[in-house]
């Protein structure tokens, strides 16, 4: 981690706060001149991480989501942490009526981040740590384009 | 830093008597997924094909994908056509999740509303 800025946020695990976290990530990524495609991936990844906290971490709603944005020389690490019960099934209050939960959050994060880790938090909780390069290489972009 | 919030809207359009269009604009996630689910239920109650137009949307997450997949299944069960359109513009906040999840041919996702409406008006084959 360089001497560059480290941003820390703590918000209640509520659905309306996910956009707030997303905007903070966009601001940090754009300040680092990240490629637009990388910013889009960061937005998606942090949204999925916060959604997992909201759906799975807390038995009672509104526990904290901690977010850290750590600037690297050529990247950004996004840390999303909770102090809940871990990756438990979602409580009934959040179960969609048509059962549309896809379980895509973790696979999506793992697929789009350059580096992806999930850890338990001492005392209870889960920490997701995702690192993104600020530039999308031409090789990667071409491969992704041809795969679509 | 946090003032640049784009307004997110979900509109159910009944301009076309042969199909219903739900149009999403702005960013959509777990916060707006329940409203989208309600609009899909409204559309289902009309007994008409459904198109979800993501062209004005700038971001969707897996919560929204879940609603779209649920809509696809429920309309298919009802013998009604369904399609999504995402526009021809490369909006990475929408296009990326569709590409990574491989859902473009599944939903299906078409490039414009006219193509999506034409697809949706063809009732699905019973499975």
Coordinates of C-alpha atoms in Angstrom, one line a residue:
Chain A
X1 CA 0.0 0.0 0.0
X2 CA 1.4 3.4 -1.0
X3 CA 1.2 6.6 1.0
X4 CA -1.9 7.5 -1.0
X5 CA -5.3 8.0 0.5
X6 CA -7.1 5.3 2.4
X7 CA -10.8 6.0 2.7
X8 CA -12.9 4.5 5.5
X9 CA -16.7 4.4 5.7
X10 CA -19.0 2.9 8.2
X11 CA -22.7 2.7 7.3
X12 CA -25.7 0.8 8.5
X13 CA -26.4 -2.3 6.5
X14 CA -29.5 -0.9 4.7
X15 CA -30.3 -1.2 1.1
X16 CA -30.4 2.6 0.6
X17 CA -26.7 2.8 1.7
X18 CA -25.4 0.5 -1.1
X19 CA -25.6 3.4 -3.6
X20 CA -23.7 5.6 -1.1
X21 CA -20.8 3.1 -0.9
X22 CA -20.9 2.7 -4.7
X23 CA -20.5 6.5 -5.2
X24 CA -17.6 6.5 -2.7
X25 CA -15.9 3.8 -4.8
X26 CA -16.5 5.7 -8.0
X27 CA -15.0 8.9 -6.5
X28 CA -11.9 7.1 -5.3
X29 CA -11.4 5.2 -8.6
X30 CA -11.9 8.3 -10.7
X31 CA -9.4 10.2 -8.5
X32 CA -6.9 7.5 -9.3
X33 CA -7.8 7.8 -13.1
X34 CA -9.0 4.2 -13.3
X35 CA -10.3 3.0 -16.7
X36 CA -14.1 3.3 -17.1
X37 CA -14.4 -0.4 -17.5
X38 CA -12.5 -1.0 -14.2
X39 CA -14.7 1.5 -12.4
X40 CA -17.7 -0.4 -13.6
X41 CA -16.3 -3.6 -12.2
X42 CA -15.5 -2.0 -8.9
X43 CA -19.1 -0.7 -8.7
X44 CA -20.5 -4.1 -9.3
X45 CA -18.1 -5.9 -6.9
X46 CA -18.7 -3.5 -4.0
X47 CA -22.4 -3.6 -4.6
X48 CA -22.4 -7.4 -4.4
X49 CA -20.3 -7.3 -1.3
X50 CA -22.6 -4.9 0.5
X51 CA -25.6 -6.8 -0.7
X52 CA -24.2 -10.0 0.9
X53 CA -23.8 -8.1 4.2
X54 CA -27.4 -6.9 4.1
X55 CA -28.8 -10.3 3.1
X56 CA -26.6 -12.6 5.3
X57 CA -24.6 -10.9 8.0
X58 CA -27.1 -9.7 10.6
X59 CA -30.0 -11.3 12.2
X60 CA -31.4 -7.9 13.2
X61 CA -31.3 -5.3 10.4
X62 CA -29.0 -2.3 10.3
X63 CA -25.7 -3.6 11.7
X64 CA -22.6 -1.9 10.4
X65 CA -20.9 -2.2 7.0
X66 CA -17.3 -1.1 7.1
X67 CA -15.7 -0.2 3.8
X68 CA -12.0 0.6 3.3
X69 CA -10.6 1.9 0.0
X70 CA -6.8 1.4 -0.2
X71 CA -4.9 3.1 -3.0
X72 CA -2.1 1.1 -4.5
X73 CA 0.6 2.2 -7.0
X74 CA -1.5 0.9 -9.9
X75 CA -4.6 -0.4 -8.2
X76 CA -7.3 -0.1 -5.6
X77 CA -8.1 -2.5 -2.9
X78 CA -11.7 -2.5 -1.7
X79 CA -12.4 -4.1 1.7
X80 CA -16.0 -4.7 2.9
X81 CA -16.3 -6.0 6.4
X82 CA -19.2 -6.9 8.8
X83 CA -19.4 -8.1 12.3
X84 CA -22.3 -10.4 11.8
X85 CA -22.9 -14.1 11.8
X86 CA -21.1 -15.0 8.6
X87 CA -22.5 -16.3 5.4
X88 CA -25.7 -17.6 6.9
X89 CA -29.0 -18.1 4.9
X90 CA -30.8 -14.9 4.5
X91 CA -33.4 -14.1 7.2
X92 CA -37.1 -14.4 6.2
X93 CA -37.6 -10.7 6.2
X94 CA -35.4 -10.4 3.1
X95 CA -36.5 -13.5 1.3
X96 CA -37.9 -12.5 -2.1
X97 CA -41.4 -13.7 -2.7
X98 CA -40.4 -15.5 -5.9
X99 CA -37.2 -16.9 -4.6
X100 CA -35.1 -15.0 -7.0
X101 CA -31.8 -14.9 -5.0
X102 CA -29.2 -16.2 -7.4
X103 CA -26.2 -16.7 -5.2
X104 CA -24.2 -14.9 -7.8
X105 CA -22.5 -12.4 -5.5
X106 CA -19.4 -14.2 -4.5
X107 CA -18.7 -15.8 -8.0
X108 CA -19.2 -12.4 -9.6
X109 CA -16.8 -10.7 -7.2
X110 CA -14.2 -13.5 -7.8
X111 CA -14.6 -13.3 -11.5
X112 CA -14.1 -9.6 -12.0
X113 CA -11.5 -8.7 -9.3
X114 CA -7.8 -9.2 -10.0
X115 CA -7.5 -10.6 -6.5
X116 CA -10.3 -11.8 -4.2
X117 CA -10.2 -13.0 -0.7
X118 CA -12.8 -13.8 2.0
X119 CA -11.8 -14.0 5.6
X120 CA -13.6 -14.5 8.9
X121 CA -13.3 -11.5 11.3
X122 CA -12.1 -12.2 14.8
X123 CA -15.0 -12.0 17.2
X124 CA -17.5 -12.7 14.3
X125 CA -18.1 -11.4 10.9
X126 CA -16.8 -11.6 7.4
X127 CA -14.3 -9.6 5.4
X128 CA -14.2 -9.5 1.6
X129 CA -11.0 -8.0 0.1
X130 CA -10.9 -7.2 -3.6
X131 CA -8.1 -5.7 -5.6
X132 CA -8.4 -4.1 -9.0
X133 CA -5.8 -2.9 -11.5
X134 CA -6.5 0.7 -12.5
X135 CA -6.0 -0.1 -16.2
X136 CA -7.7 -2.8 -18.2
X137 CA -5.1 -4.4 -20.4
X138 CA -5.8 -4.6 -24.1
X139 CA -5.4 -8.4 -24.0
X140 CA -7.9 -8.7 -21.2
X141 CA -10.4 -6.4 -23.0
X142 CA -10.0 -8.3 -26.2
X143 CA -10.6 -11.7 -24.5
X144 CA -13.6 -10.4 -22.7
X145 CA -15.0 -8.8 -25.9
X146 CA -14.6 -12.0 -27.9
X147 CA -16.2 -14.1 -25.1
X148 CA -19.4 -12.1 -25.1
Chain B
X1 CA -18.3 13.4 -3.3
X2 CA -21.7 11.8 -2.7
X3 CA -23.8 14.4 -4.4
X4 CA -23.7 12.9 -7.9
X5 CA -26.6 10.5 -7.3
X6 CA -28.5 9.9 -10.5
X7 CA -32.2 9.5 -10.1
X8 CA -33.3 5.9 -10.5
X9 CA -36.7 5.2 -11.9
X10 CA -38.8 2.2 -12.9
X11 CA -41.7 3.0 -15.3
X12 CA -44.4 0.6 -16.5
X13 CA -45.4 1.7 -20.0
X14 CA -48.7 0.7 -21.6
X15 CA -48.3 2.6 -24.8
X16 CA -48.4 -0.6 -26.9
X17 CA -51.7 -2.5 -26.6
X18 CA -50.0 -5.8 -27.5
X19 CA -47.2 -5.7 -24.9
X20 CA -46.0 -4.1 -21.7
X21 CA -42.7 -2.4 -21.3
X22 CA -40.9 -1.8 -18.0
X23 CA -38.2 0.8 -18.4
X24 CA -35.4 1.2 -15.9
X25 CA -33.3 4.4 -15.8
X26 CA -30.3 5.1 -13.6
X27 CA -28.8 2.7 -11.1
X28 CA -30.6 -0.3 -9.8
X29 CA -29.7 -2.8 -7.0
X30 CA -31.1 -4.5 -4.0
X31 CA -32.8 -1.2 -3.0
X32 CA -35.0 -1.0 -6.1
X33 CA -35.3 -4.8 -6.8
X34 CA -38.6 -5.0 -4.8
X35 CA -40.2 -2.2 -6.8
X36 CA -39.1 -4.0 -10.1
X37 CA -40.6 -7.2 -8.7
X38 CA -43.9 -5.4 -8.1
X39 CA -43.9 -3.9 -11.6
X40 CA -43.3 -7.4 -13.1
X41 CA -46.3 -8.7 -11.0
X42 CA -48.4 -5.8 -12.4
X43 CA -47.4 -6.7 -15.9
X44 CA -48.1 -10.4 -15.4
X45 CA -51.6 -9.6 -14.2
X46 CA -52.3 -7.9 -17.6
X47 CA -51.7 -11.2 -19.4
X48 CA -49.5 -9.5 -22.1
X49 CA -45.9 -10.1 -23.3
X50 CA -43.3 -8.2 -21.3
X51 CA -40.1 -6.3 -22.3
X52 CA -37.8 -4.9 -19.7
X53 CA -35.8 -2.0 -21.3
X54 CA -32.5 -1.4 -19.6
X55 CA -31.3 1.1 -22.3
X56 CA -31.5 4.1 -19.9
X57 CA -30.1 2.2 -17.0
X58 CA -26.5 2.9 -16.0
X59 CA -26.0 0.0 -13.5
X60 CA -27.7 -3.2 -12.4
X61 CA -26.6 -5.9 -10.0
X62 CA -27.4 -9.5 -9.3
X63 CA -30.5 -8.5 -7.3
X64 CA -32.0 -7.1 -10.6
X65 CA -30.8 -10.1 -12.6
X66 CA -32.7 -12.3 -10.1
X67 CA -35.9 -10.4 -10.7
X68 CA -35.4 -10.6 -14.5
X69 CA -34.8 -14.4 -14.4
X70 CA -37.8 -14.8 -12.2
X71 CA -39.9 -12.7 -14.6
X72 CA -38.6 -14.8 -17.5
X73 CA -39.7 -18.0 -15.7
X74 CA -43.1 -16.8 -14.7
X75 CA -44.0 -15.4 -18.1
X76 CA -42.9 -18.6 -19.7
X77 CA -45.0 -20.6 -17.3
X78 CA -47.9 -18.3 -18.3
X79 CA -47.3 -18.8 -22.0
X80 CA -46.2 -15.2 -22.5
X81 CA -43.2 -13.9 -24.2
X82 CA -40.4 -12.0 -22.4
X83 CA -37.3 -10.2 -23.5
X84 CA -34.8 -7.7 -22.2
X85 CA -33.2 -4.9 -24.3
X86 CA -30.0 -3.2 -23.2
X87 CA -29.5 -0.8 -26.1
X88 CA -26.6 -0.7 -28.5
X89 CA -24.5 1.8 -26.4
X90 CA -21.8 0.1 -24.4
X91 CA -22.9 1.0 -20.9
X92 CA -20.4 -1.1 -18.8
X93 CA -22.6 -0.9 -15.7
X94 CA -25.3 -3.0 -17.4
X95 CA -23.4 -4.9 -20.1
X96 CA -20.7 -6.2 -17.9
X97 CA -22.9 -8.3 -15.5
X98 CA -24.8 -9.7 -18.4
X99 CA -21.6 -10.8 -20.1
X100 CA -19.9 -12.2 -17.0
X101 CA -23.0 -14.3 -16.0
X102 CA -23.6 -15.5 -19.6
X103 CA -27.3 -14.5 -19.4
X104 CA -27.5 -12.6 -22.7
X105 CA -28.8 -15.5 -24.7
X106 CA -30.8 -16.9 -21.7
X107 CA -33.1 -14.0 -20.9
X108 CA -32.6 -13.1 -23.9
X109 CA -31.1 -9.6 -24.2
X110 CA -31.7 -7.8 -27.5
X111 CA -30.1 -4.6 -28.8
X112 CA -33.2 -2.4 -29.0
X113 CA -36.8 -2.2 -27.9
X114 CA -38.3 -2.9 -31.3
X115 CA -36.4 -6.2 -31.5
X116 CA -37.3 -7.1 -28.0
X117 CA -40.9 -6.4 -28.5
X118 CA -40.9 -8.5 -31.7
X119 CA -39.3 -11.4 -29.8
X120 CA -41.6 -11.1 -26.8
X121 CA -44.8 -11.1 -29.0
X122 CA -44.0 -14.6 -30.1
X123 CA -45.4 -16.8 -27.4
X124 CA -42.9 -19.4 -26.0
X125 CA -43.2 -23.0 -26.8
X126 CA -44.7 -25.0 -23.9
X127 CA -41.8 -26.8 -22.1

